[in-house]
Amino acid sequence: MSVKKITSLLVAVILVFSLFGTASAALPVYGEELQNTPSNTPTVTFADVPNTHWANKYISEMASRKVLEGYPDGKFRPENQVSRAEFATIIVKASGLQAKKVNYSSFSDVKTTDWYSPYIEAVKDYMTGYRTADGSYIFNPTAPALREDITVALVKLKGYDVSRLANQSIIEAMFQDYAGISEAAKDYVAVAVENGLVSGYQDETFRPQASITRAEAATLLWRAYQYGNDNKGVGGGNQTTPATPTPPATNPTTPSQPQQPSQATKFSVDTLVGGIGQGDTDGPVSIAKINAVNSMVVDKNNNIYFLDKDKKKVRKFNNSNGTVETFKAIDSTFNWGDSSDGKTVTNYLFNYMTPMKLAYNVANDSVYLGIKYASSPNYASLLYQLTPNVQVSVYGIPKRVATGTFDFISFSNQGVIFSGSNRNYNDHYDAVIYSGQLGAQADEIASTRDNTWIRYTGSRWSYTGGLDKFSPLVDAIALDNQVYVFDCNEGTLSKIQLFPRKLDTIVTQDSISFDAVAAYNGKFYASSGATIYEVSLDGRLTTFINGNDLTYNDGNPIKKISQLSFDNNGNVIVYDDDNKAIRRINL
């Protein structure tokens, strides 16, 4: 069924809600509205819904269309309230929306194994979730579905521009219980009233927090089916009931032929920051602009930190209030003096520092910044901790090469592993890997000079006007005695065993040109265009998200993903340089 049919169905549902109220006792008052009952002889019966029950035919008809279902004990429980999870299921089954089986839930109180998870994921763009005090995003699946919930869902499905059309003064004058409407729902209620989608009750109330029973839901859905002009396919009829989708396949394939999901799943894309032109503007997301994002991480509260290398600063998208701020500029607070030998003090001044790469350590909920220091004769790789305070965390002075880049930063139980590389005249990158404890000097443990570390190659380096424009496309997963590295330039997954030293190439994927990579939950995720592949540590390559399956809430497609990360809900956070926007792919 099309979205047009969905909205026609729900328009009718909302209008009938306005007529009937929420308690079955109120139904006789408006009984004239129930003159046209189903004419069919009930074919589905329930032990607790006798022929004399006022909603018997409605319940049977909707059950026969598989929009509403009974319980395993043969009962329907008509007086039970409809929960938010049940209403999500009703929307999907009555409208033809596609249920979505996902790997990661969008809500902290909905497990992917819960029966209602696919339905909630399907309607998450239409039914409002809730932000808790600790920053979690919840759905409240077992709570009753409220009239304001349904109104919000309707307006979103209709696609009204709430920010432009809402006029709360109208509903404030109409409804005595205006104050009882949730702040987040008031604009939606205002738009719904103005456009004739809801009208409230004769006692001048809207009853936003009122719930409905299962019997009433059956009645309302029948009314929607019966009187909608273009919704005759509700729950069956002229449509095929949507099948529960199968999850994307995860079996290995050969590197040259990445596996596709067995059934396409559509993933919506939201723009979180930017998308309104290039710039360096902080403030609410409605005005914030992005100049560049050279590195990006997400903390446990889904705040996004992103690096503008040329501006030499780290900016932050504050998830709690939807604003962008300059979190930290490379200034005098980064000046530092090293006297680790107890004799000579080496001063490191911010003027000679180039920020290279951000990292996030989930163990201590801290954001780190890798910095290249270059002021002859001092060359160094410096790792600064940015949160909660700016301080040197790990430092290392290359014994063999002057570090030109920060290729990756990875944390393990043993400390931190990081790598730096420098271009030579053969367009290869002499790389050094360091290992260290937080707050101490790092040790060089491998180098390409003695063939104990990975040599990065490729054409991602340019040298124009004396400026280093190299953007390393490398990430790593550090375990206790092993480091796995995925190099996008060559599509190569490598493993280095630290003690005793052993270097192995696991797989080389040369049929796909990758644009970005991120390590997450023990796997690598690499993008090519708008498609994201999953790479397991044994080299298996599968399609994680097909770029053709993305739908864009703002209408702006992604052509290329330049940065890649994940939020605390498992959704993919990407940087889209073409639109100068940080965006979220909702899983």
Coordinates of C-alpha atoms in Angstrom, one line a residue:
M1 CA 0.0 0.0 0.0
S2 CA 1.3 3.5 -0.9
V3 CA 2.0 6.2 1.6
K4 CA -1.2 7.9 0.3
K5 CA -3.2 4.9 1.5
I6 CA -1.3 4.9 4.8
T7 CA -2.3 8.5 5.4
S8 CA -5.9 8.1 4.3
L9 CA -6.2 5.2 6.7
L10 CA -4.8 7.1 9.6
V11 CA -6.7 10.2 8.8
A12 CA -9.9 8.2 9.2
V13 CA -8.6 6.6 12.4
I14 CA -7.9 10.0 13.9
L15 CA -11.2 11.4 12.9
V16 CA -13.0 8.5 14.5
F17 CA -10.9 9.0 17.6
S18 CA -12.2 12.5 17.9
L19 CA -15.8 11.3 17.7
F20 CA -15.7 8.4 20.1
G21 CA -13.4 9.2 23.0
T22 CA -11.4 6.4 24.7
A23 CA -13.7 4.5 27.1
S24 CA -16.2 2.0 25.8
A25 CA -18.8 3.4 28.2
A26 CA -18.8 6.6 26.1
L27 CA -19.7 4.8 22.9
P28 CA -23.5 4.9 23.2
V29 CA -23.4 8.7 23.4
Y30 CA -22.0 8.7 19.9
G31 CA -23.8 5.5 18.8
E32 CA -25.2 7.1 15.7
E33 CA -21.7 6.9 14.2
L34 CA -21.7 3.1 14.4
Q35 CA -24.7 2.5 12.1
N36 CA -22.7 0.9 9.3
T37 CA -21.3 -2.3 11.0
P38 CA -19.5 -5.0 9.0
S39 CA -22.2 -7.1 7.1
N40 CA -20.1 -10.2 6.8
T41 CA -20.8 -13.1 9.2
P42 CA -17.9 -13.3 11.6
T43 CA -15.4 -15.9 10.5
V44 CA -12.9 -15.4 13.3
T45 CA -14.1 -15.8 16.9
F46 CA -12.6 -15.4 20.3
A47 CA -13.7 -17.0 23.6
D48 CA -14.1 -13.6 25.4
V49 CA -15.9 -11.8 22.5
P50 CA -19.5 -13.2 22.4
N51 CA -21.9 -12.4 19.6
T52 CA -23.6 -9.9 21.9
H53 CA -20.4 -7.8 22.4
W54 CA -20.8 -4.4 20.8
A55 CA -17.5 -4.7 18.9
N56 CA -17.9 -8.4 17.9
K57 CA -18.1 -7.8 14.1
Y58 CA -15.4 -5.2 14.1
I59 CA -13.0 -7.4 16.0
S60 CA -13.7 -10.4 13.7
E61 CA -13.4 -8.4 10.5
M62 CA -10.0 -6.9 11.5
A63 CA -8.8 -10.2 12.8
S64 CA -9.7 -11.9 9.5
R65 CA -7.6 -9.2 7.7
K66 CA -4.7 -10.0 10.1
V67 CA -4.5 -6.4 11.2
L68 CA -5.4 -7.4 14.8
E69 CA -4.6 -10.7 16.4
G70 CA -5.8 -12.6 19.4
Y71 CA -3.7 -14.4 22.1
P72 CA -2.5 -18.0 22.2
D73 CA -5.2 -18.9 24.7
G74 CA -7.9 -18.1 22.2
K75 CA -8.9 -14.7 23.8
F76 CA -8.9 -11.2 22.3
R77 CA -9.0 -9.3 25.6
P78 CA -11.1 -6.4 24.1
E79 CA -10.9 -4.2 27.1
N80 CA -7.1 -4.2 27.3
Q81 CA -5.3 -1.0 26.4
V82 CA -3.4 -0.8 23.1
S83 CA 0.3 -0.4 23.9
R84 CA 2.7 1.7 21.8
A85 CA 4.3 -1.5 20.5
E86 CA 0.9 -2.8 19.5
F87 CA 0.0 0.5 17.8
A88 CA 3.3 0.3 15.9
T89 CA 2.4 -3.2 14.8
I90 CA -1.1 -2.0 13.7
I91 CA 0.3 0.8 11.6
V92 CA 2.6 -1.6 9.8
K93 CA 0.0 -4.3 9.2
A94 CA -2.8 -1.9 8.3
S95 CA -0.7 0.3 5.9
G96 CA 1.8 -1.9 4.2
L97 CA 4.9 -0.3 5.7
Q98 CA 7.8 -2.7 5.7
A99 CA 8.8 -4.2 9.0
K100 CA 12.6 -3.9 9.5
K101 CA 14.7 -6.6 11.1
V102 CA 17.8 -4.9 12.2
N103 CA 21.2 -5.7 13.9
Y104 CA 21.1 -2.7 16.2
S105 CA 18.1 -1.1 17.9
S106 CA 17.3 2.6 17.7
F107 CA 15.9 2.6 21.3
S108 CA 17.7 1.5 24.5
D109 CA 14.5 -0.2 25.8
V110 CA 13.9 -2.3 22.7
K111 CA 16.0 -5.4 22.1
T112 CA 16.5 -6.6 18.6
T113 CA 15.1 -10.0 19.8
D114 CA 11.8 -8.5 21.0
W115 CA 8.8 -9.5 18.9
Y116 CA 7.9 -5.9 18.3
S117 CA 11.4 -4.7 17.3
P118 CA 10.8 -4.9 13.5
Y119 CA 7.5 -3.0 13.7
I120 CA 9.0 -0.2 16.0
E121 CA 11.9 0.2 13.6
A122 CA 9.5 0.5 10.7
V123 CA 7.5 3.4 12.4
K124 CA 10.3 5.1 14.3
D125 CA 10.1 8.1 11.9
Y126 CA 6.4 8.5 12.7
M127 CA 6.0 7.6 16.4
T128 CA 7.8 9.9 18.8
G129 CA 10.5 8.4 21.1
Y130 CA 11.6 9.9 24.4
R131 CA 15.0 11.2 25.7
T132 CA 15.8 10.3 29.3
A133 CA 17.8 12.2 31.8
D134 CA 20.9 10.0 31.2
G135 CA 20.7 10.7 27.4
S136 CA 19.2 7.4 26.4
Y137 CA 16.6 7.3 23.7
I138 CA 13.6 5.1 24.6
F139 CA 10.3 4.0 22.9
N140 CA 8.3 2.9 25.9
P141 CA 6.9 -0.1 24.0
T142 CA 4.6 -1.3 26.8
A143 CA 3.1 2.1 27.7
P144 CA -0.4 2.9 26.3
A145 CA -0.6 4.5 22.9
L146 CA -1.8 8.0 23.4
R147 CA -4.0 10.3 21.3
E148 CA -1.1 12.7 20.9
D149 CA 1.1 9.8 19.8
I150 CA -1.3 9.0 17.0
T151 CA -1.6 12.7 16.0
V152 CA 2.1 13.1 15.7
A153 CA 2.4 9.9 13.6
L154 CA -0.4 11.2 11.3
V155 CA 1.2 14.6 10.7
K156 CA 4.6 13.0 10.0
L157 CA 3.1 10.6 7.5
K158 CA 1.3 13.4 5.8
G159 CA 4.6 15.3 5.4
Y160 CA 3.4 18.6 6.7
D161 CA 6.1 21.3 7.3
V162 CA 5.5 21.7 11.1
S163 CA 8.1 24.3 11.6
R164 CA 6.4 26.6 9.0
L165 CA 2.7 25.8 9.5
A166 CA 2.3 25.3 13.3
N167 CA 0.2 27.9 15.1
Q168 CA -0.3 26.9 18.7
S169 CA -2.5 29.9 19.5
I170 CA -5.4 28.1 17.7
I171 CA -5.3 25.0 19.9
E172 CA -4.6 27.0 23.0
A173 CA -7.9 28.8 22.4
M174 CA -9.8 25.6 21.4
F175 CA -8.8 23.1 24.1
Q176 CA -9.2 23.6 27.9
D177 CA -6.6 20.9 28.4
Y178 CA -4.0 22.6 26.1
A179 CA -1.4 22.5 28.9
G180 CA -1.7 18.7 29.0
I181 CA -0.4 18.3 25.5
S182 CA 3.3 17.5 25.5
E183 CA 5.5 20.3 24.4
A184 CA 7.1 18.2 21.7
A185 CA 3.6 17.3 20.3
K186 CA 1.9 20.8 20.4
D187 CA 3.1 21.9 17.0
Y188 CA 1.9 18.6 15.5
V189 CA -1.5 18.9 17.2
A190 CA -1.8 22.5 15.9
V191 CA -1.1 21.4 12.3
A192 CA -3.5 18.5 12.6
V193 CA -6.3 20.7 13.8
E194 CA -5.6 23.4 11.3
N195 CA -5.8 20.9 8.4
G196 CA -8.9 19.2 9.7
L197 CA -7.3 16.0 10.7
V198 CA -8.5 16.1 14.4
S199 CA -11.1 18.2 16.0
G200 CA -11.3 17.3 19.7
Y201 CA -14.4 16.7 21.8
Q202 CA -17.6 18.6 22.4
D203 CA -16.5 19.5 25.9
E204 CA -13.6 21.5 24.4
T205 CA -10.9 19.0 25.3
F206 CA -8.4 17.2 23.2
R207 CA -7.5 14.5 25.8
P208 CA -3.9 14.1 24.6
Q209 CA -3.0 11.5 27.2
A210 CA -6.1 9.3 26.7
S211 CA -5.6 5.7 25.6
I212 CA -7.8 3.3 23.7
T213 CA -8.9 -0.3 24.2
R214 CA -8.3 -3.2 21.7
A215 CA -12.1 -3.3 20.9
E216 CA -12.0 0.4 20.1
A217 CA -8.9 -0.1 17.9
A218 CA -10.8 -2.7 15.9
T219 CA -13.8 -0.4 15.5
L220 CA -11.7 2.5 14.5
L221 CA -9.7 0.5 11.9
W222 CA -12.9 -0.8 10.4
R223 CA -14.2 2.7 10.1
A224 CA -11.0 3.8 8.4
Y225 CA -11.2 0.9 6.0
Q226 CA -14.9 1.4 5.3
Y227 CA -14.9 5.1 4.6
G228 CA -11.5 5.8 3.2
N229 CA -11.7 6.5 -0.6
D230 CA -8.5 4.9 -1.5
N231 CA -7.7 2.5 1.3
K232 CA -9.6 -0.6 0.4
G233 CA -6.5 -2.7 0.7
V234 CA -6.1 -2.3 4.4
G235 CA -4.9 -5.4 6.1
G236 CA -5.2 -7.6 3.0
G237 CA -7.9 -6.9 0.4
N238 CA -6.0 -5.6 -2.6
Q239 CA -2.6 -5.9 -1.1
T240 CA -0.2 -8.6 0.0
T241 CA 0.5 -8.6 3.7
P242 CA 4.1 -7.5 4.2
A243 CA 6.4 -10.3 5.0
T244 CA 8.8 -10.1 7.9
P245 CA 12.1 -9.3 6.2
T246 CA 15.1 -11.5 6.6
P247 CA 18.2 -9.8 8.0
P248 CA 21.2 -9.0 5.7
A249 CA 23.2 -12.2 5.0
T250 CA 26.5 -12.5 6.7
N251 CA 28.0 -15.5 5.0
P252 CA 31.5 -14.9 3.5
T253 CA 32.1 -14.3 -0.1
T254 CA 35.1 -13.9 -2.3
P255 CA 36.6 -10.5 -2.0
S256 CA 35.8 -9.6 -5.6
Q257 CA 32.0 -10.3 -5.0
P258 CA 30.7 -8.8 -1.8
Q259 CA 27.5 -10.4 -0.7
Q260 CA 24.2 -8.6 -0.9
P261 CA 21.4 -8.8 1.6
S262 CA 18.8 -11.4 0.8
Q263 CA 16.1 -8.8 0.9
A264 CA 16.6 -5.1 0.5
T265 CA 16.0 -3.1 3.7
K266 CA 15.4 0.7 3.4
F267 CA 17.4 2.8 5.9
S268 CA 16.4 6.5 6.5
V269 CA 19.0 9.2 6.6
D270 CA 18.8 12.3 8.9
T271 CA 21.0 15.3 8.6
L272 CA 22.3 16.2 12.1
V273 CA 24.6 19.1 11.3
G274 CA 25.2 21.2 8.2
G275 CA 23.7 20.7 4.8
I276 CA 23.1 24.5 4.3
G277 CA 26.4 25.5 2.7
Q278 CA 30.0 25.6 3.6
G279 CA 31.1 27.7 6.5
D280 CA 32.6 27.8 10.0
T281 CA 29.5 28.8 12.0
D282 CA 28.6 27.5 15.5
G283 CA 25.2 27.6 17.1
P284 CA 21.9 25.8 16.7
V285 CA 21.9 23.2 14.0
S286 CA 19.5 25.4 12.0
I287 CA 22.3 27.8 11.3
A288 CA 25.5 25.8 12.0
K289 CA 27.8 25.3 9.0
I290 CA 30.7 22.9 8.4
N291 CA 33.9 23.9 6.7
A292 CA 35.7 20.4 6.8
V293 CA 35.7 17.2 8.7
N294 CA 39.1 15.4 8.7
S295 CA 38.3 13.1 11.6
M296 CA 35.3 12.3 13.6
V297 CA 34.3 10.3 16.8
V298 CA 31.1 9.8 18.8
D299 CA 31.0 9.5 22.6
K300 CA 28.6 7.4 24.8
N301 CA 26.1 10.3 24.9
N302 CA 26.1 10.5 21.1
N303 CA 27.9 13.8 21.1
I304 CA 29.9 14.1 17.9
Y305 CA 33.4 15.6 17.9
F306 CA 34.9 16.5 14.5
L307 CA 38.2 17.9 13.5
D308 CA 38.8 20.8 11.1
K309 CA 42.5 20.4 10.4
D310 CA 43.0 23.6 8.4
K311 CA 41.3 25.7 11.1
K312 CA 43.2 23.7 13.8
K313 CA 40.3 23.1 16.0
V314 CA 37.9 20.4 17.2
R315 CA 34.2 21.2 17.0
K316 CA 31.4 19.4 18.9
F317 CA 27.8 18.6 18.1
N318 CA 26.0 18.6 21.4
N319 CA 23.4 15.9 21.2
S320 CA 21.4 17.0 24.3
N321 CA 20.5 20.5 22.9
G322 CA 21.2 20.2 19.1
T323 CA 23.9 22.9 19.0
V324 CA 27.4 23.1 17.5
E325 CA 30.3 24.6 19.3
T326 CA 34.0 25.1 18.9
F327 CA 35.1 22.6 21.5
K328 CA 38.8 23.1 21.5
A329 CA 41.2 25.1 19.3
I330 CA 44.9 24.3 19.2
D331 CA 46.2 27.2 21.4
S332 CA 48.6 27.8 24.3
T333 CA 46.9 25.2 26.4
F334 CA 48.6 22.6 24.3
N335 CA 52.1 24.0 25.1
W336 CA 54.1 21.3 26.9
G337 CA 57.6 20.7 28.1
D338 CA 59.3 17.2 28.2
S339 CA 62.2 16.5 30.5
S340 CA 61.9 12.7 30.5
D341 CA 65.6 12.3 30.6
G342 CA 65.8 14.5 33.8
K343 CA 68.3 16.8 32.2
T344 CA 67.1 18.5 29.1
V345 CA 63.8 20.2 28.7
T346 CA 62.2 20.0 25.3
N347 CA 59.5 22.6 24.7
Y348 CA 56.6 21.7 22.4
L349 CA 54.7 24.9 21.3
F350 CA 51.2 24.9 19.8
N351 CA 52.5 27.0 16.8
Y352 CA 54.2 23.9 15.4
M353 CA 51.4 21.5 16.1
T354 CA 49.2 20.0 13.4
P355 CA 46.1 18.1 14.6
M356 CA 45.8 14.9 12.7
K357 CA 43.2 12.4 14.1
L358 CA 40.6 12.1 16.8
A359 CA 40.0 8.9 18.9
Y360 CA 37.6 7.8 21.5
N361 CA 38.4 5.5 24.4
V362 CA 35.1 3.9 25.6
A363 CA 36.8 2.5 28.7
N364 CA 37.3 6.0 30.3
D365 CA 34.8 7.9 28.1
S366 CA 37.5 10.2 26.9
V367 CA 38.2 11.9 23.6
Y368 CA 41.8 12.0 22.3
L369 CA 43.6 14.0 19.6
G370 CA 46.7 12.9 17.8
I371 CA 49.1 15.7 17.0
K372 CA 52.1 15.9 14.7
Y373 CA 54.8 18.2 16.0
A374 CA 57.4 19.5 13.5
S375 CA 59.9 22.1 14.5
S376 CA 63.5 21.2 13.7
P377 CA 65.2 19.4 15.3
N378 CA 62.2 18.2 17.3
Y379 CA 59.7 15.9 15.6
A380 CA 57.2 14.0 17.6
S381 CA 53.9 12.2 17.7
L382 CA 51.8 13.5 20.6
L383 CA 48.5 12.1 21.9
Y384 CA 46.5 14.6 23.9
Q385 CA 43.5 13.8 26.0
L386 CA 40.8 16.4 25.4
T387 CA 38.1 15.3 27.9
P388 CA 37.6 16.0 30.7
N389 CA 40.7 18.2 30.6
V390 CA 43.4 18.9 28.0
Q391 CA 46.6 17.1 28.9
V392 CA 49.4 15.1 27.2
S393 CA 48.5 11.5 27.4
V394 CA 51.2 9.6 25.4
Y395 CA 54.2 10.9 23.5
G396 CA 56.7 9.3 21.3
I397 CA 59.7 10.6 19.3
P398 CA 60.4 8.6 16.2
K399 CA 63.8 6.9 16.1
R400 CA 63.8 6.4 12.4
V401 CA 61.4 8.7 10.6
A402 CA 59.8 12.1 11.2
T403 CA 56.2 11.3 11.6
G404 CA 54.1 12.9 8.9
T405 CA 50.7 11.6 9.8
F406 CA 48.7 9.9 12.5
D407 CA 47.3 6.9 10.7
F408 CA 45.3 5.4 13.5
I409 CA 44.8 5.3 17.3
S410 CA 43.5 2.2 19.0
F411 CA 43.0 1.4 22.7
S412 CA 43.3 -2.0 24.3
N413 CA 43.6 -3.5 27.8
Q414 CA 47.3 -3.0 27.5
G415 CA 47.2 0.7 26.8
V416 CA 47.2 2.5 23.4
I417 CA 48.6 1.6 20.0
F418 CA 49.1 4.3 17.4
S419 CA 50.9 4.6 14.1
G420 CA 52.5 7.4 12.2
S421 CA 53.9 7.5 8.7
N422 CA 55.9 9.7 6.4
R423 CA 56.2 9.8 2.7
N424 CA 59.4 8.9 0.9
Y425 CA 60.4 9.7 -2.6
N426 CA 59.0 6.5 -4.0
D427 CA 55.5 7.4 -3.0
H428 CA 55.6 4.8 -0.2
Y429 CA 55.0 5.6 3.4
D430 CA 57.5 4.6 6.0
A431 CA 55.4 3.8 9.0
V432 CA 56.2 3.3 12.7
I433 CA 53.9 1.8 15.3
Y434 CA 54.0 2.8 18.9
S435 CA 52.7 1.2 22.1
G436 CA 52.4 3.0 25.4
Q437 CA 50.5 3.5 28.6
L438 CA 48.4 6.5 29.1
G439 CA 50.5 9.3 30.7
A440 CA 53.8 7.9 29.6
Q441 CA 56.3 7.9 26.7
A442 CA 55.5 5.4 24.0
D443 CA 57.9 2.9 22.6
E444 CA 58.5 2.1 19.0
I445 CA 57.7 -1.5 18.5
A446 CA 57.8 -1.9 14.7
S447 CA 58.8 -0.1 11.6
T448 CA 58.6 -0.6 7.8
R449 CA 62.3 0.1 7.7
D450 CA 63.0 -3.4 9.2
N451 CA 60.0 -5.0 7.6
T452 CA 58.1 -5.5 10.9
W453 CA 55.3 -3.1 10.1
I454 CA 52.9 -2.3 7.2
R455 CA 54.0 -0.1 4.4
Y456 CA 51.2 2.1 3.2
T457 CA 51.0 2.9 -0.5
G458 CA 48.7 4.8 -2.8
S459 CA 47.9 8.1 -4.3
R460 CA 46.1 9.8 -1.4
W461 CA 49.0 12.2 -0.8
S462 CA 49.3 15.6 -2.4
Y463 CA 51.8 18.3 -1.6
T464 CA 50.6 21.8 -2.7
G465 CA 52.0 25.0 -1.6
G466 CA 54.0 23.3 1.2
L467 CA 50.9 22.0 2.9
D468 CA 50.5 18.4 3.8
K469 CA 47.0 17.3 2.6
F470 CA 47.4 13.6 3.4
S471 CA 44.3 12.1 4.9
P472 CA 45.1 8.6 6.2
L473 CA 42.4 6.0 5.4
V474 CA 43.5 3.4 8.0
D475 CA 42.0 2.1 11.2
A476 CA 43.1 -0.7 13.6
I477 CA 41.8 -3.0 16.2
A478 CA 44.3 -3.6 19.0
L479 CA 44.1 -6.8 21.1
D480 CA 46.5 -7.9 23.8
N481 CA 49.1 -9.3 21.5
Q482 CA 47.7 -8.7 18.0
V483 CA 46.9 -5.6 16.0
Y484 CA 44.6 -5.8 12.9
V485 CA 44.8 -3.0 10.4
F486 CA 42.6 -2.2 7.5
D487 CA 44.2 0.1 4.9
C488 CA 41.6 1.6 2.5
N489 CA 44.2 2.7 0.1
E490 CA 45.0 -0.9 -0.9
G491 CA 41.9 -2.6 0.6
T492 CA 44.3 -4.7 2.6
L493 CA 43.6 -6.3 6.0
S494 CA 46.8 -7.2 7.9
K495 CA 47.6 -8.7 11.2
I496 CA 50.7 -8.1 13.3
Q497 CA 51.6 -10.4 16.2
L498 CA 53.6 -8.3 18.6
F499 CA 55.5 -11.0 20.5
P500 CA 57.1 -12.9 18.9
R501 CA 56.9 -10.5 15.9
K502 CA 55.0 -11.8 12.9
L503 CA 53.3 -9.9 10.1
D504 CA 50.6 -11.4 7.9
T505 CA 48.4 -10.1 5.1
I506 CA 44.9 -11.7 5.6
V507 CA 43.2 -10.4 2.4
T508 CA 43.6 -7.8 -0.2
Q509 CA 40.4 -6.4 -1.8
D510 CA 41.4 -4.7 -5.0
S511 CA 38.0 -4.7 -6.8
I512 CA 36.5 -1.9 -4.6
S513 CA 37.8 1.6 -4.1
F514 CA 37.2 2.5 -0.5
D515 CA 36.7 6.1 0.8
A516 CA 36.5 5.7 4.6
V517 CA 37.0 3.1 7.3
A518 CA 36.1 2.7 11.0
A519 CA 36.6 -0.1 13.5
Y520 CA 33.5 -1.0 15.6
N521 CA 32.7 -3.9 17.9
G522 CA 35.6 -6.0 16.6
K523 CA 35.0 -5.5 12.9
F524 CA 35.9 -3.0 10.2
Y525 CA 33.4 -1.0 8.2
A526 CA 34.6 0.6 5.0
S527 CA 32.6 2.7 2.6
S528 CA 32.6 3.0 -1.2
G529 CA 30.3 5.8 -2.4
A530 CA 27.2 5.5 -0.2
T531 CA 27.6 1.7 0.3
I532 CA 29.2 0.4 3.5
Y533 CA 30.9 -3.0 3.7
E534 CA 31.6 -5.1 6.8
V535 CA 35.0 -6.7 7.1
S536 CA 35.5 -9.4 9.8
L537 CA 38.9 -10.1 11.3
D538 CA 39.2 -13.3 9.1
G539 CA 38.8 -11.2 6.0
R540 CA 35.2 -11.9 5.1
L541 CA 33.5 -9.1 3.2
T542 CA 29.8 -8.5 3.2
T543 CA 27.5 -5.7 2.3
F544 CA 26.4 -3.9 5.5
I545 CA 24.3 -1.2 3.9
N546 CA 23.7 -0.9 0.2
G547 CA 23.7 2.7 -0.8
N548 CA 20.7 2.1 -3.1
D549 CA 18.6 1.3 0.0
L550 CA 19.1 4.7 1.6
T551 CA 16.1 7.1 1.8
Y552 CA 16.8 10.7 2.6
N553 CA 14.5 12.7 4.9
D554 CA 15.8 16.0 3.5
G555 CA 16.0 14.8 -0.1
N556 CA 19.7 15.2 -0.4
P557 CA 21.5 12.0 -1.5
I558 CA 24.9 10.9 -0.3
K559 CA 27.4 10.4 -3.1
K560 CA 30.4 9.6 -1.0
I561 CA 31.1 9.0 2.7
S562 CA 34.3 10.8 3.8
Q563 CA 34.2 9.9 7.5
L564 CA 32.5 7.0 9.2
S565 CA 31.6 6.2 12.9
F566 CA 28.8 4.7 15.0
D567 CA 26.7 6.2 17.7
N568 CA 25.7 4.5 21.0
N569 CA 22.5 3.0 19.4
G570 CA 24.5 1.4 16.6
N571 CA 23.4 3.9 14.0
V572 CA 26.0 4.9 11.4
I573 CA 27.3 8.5 11.6
V574 CA 28.9 9.7 8.4
Y575 CA 30.3 12.9 7.0
D576 CA 29.0 13.8 3.6
D577 CA 31.5 16.4 2.1
D578 CA 29.4 17.1 -1.0
N579 CA 26.6 18.4 1.2
K580 CA 29.0 19.6 4.0
A581 CA 26.9 17.7 6.5
I582 CA 27.2 15.2 9.3
R583 CA 24.4 12.6 8.8
R584 CA 23.0 9.6 10.5
I585 CA 21.9 6.4 8.8
N586 CA 19.2 5.0 11.0
L587 CA 19.5 1.2 11.5

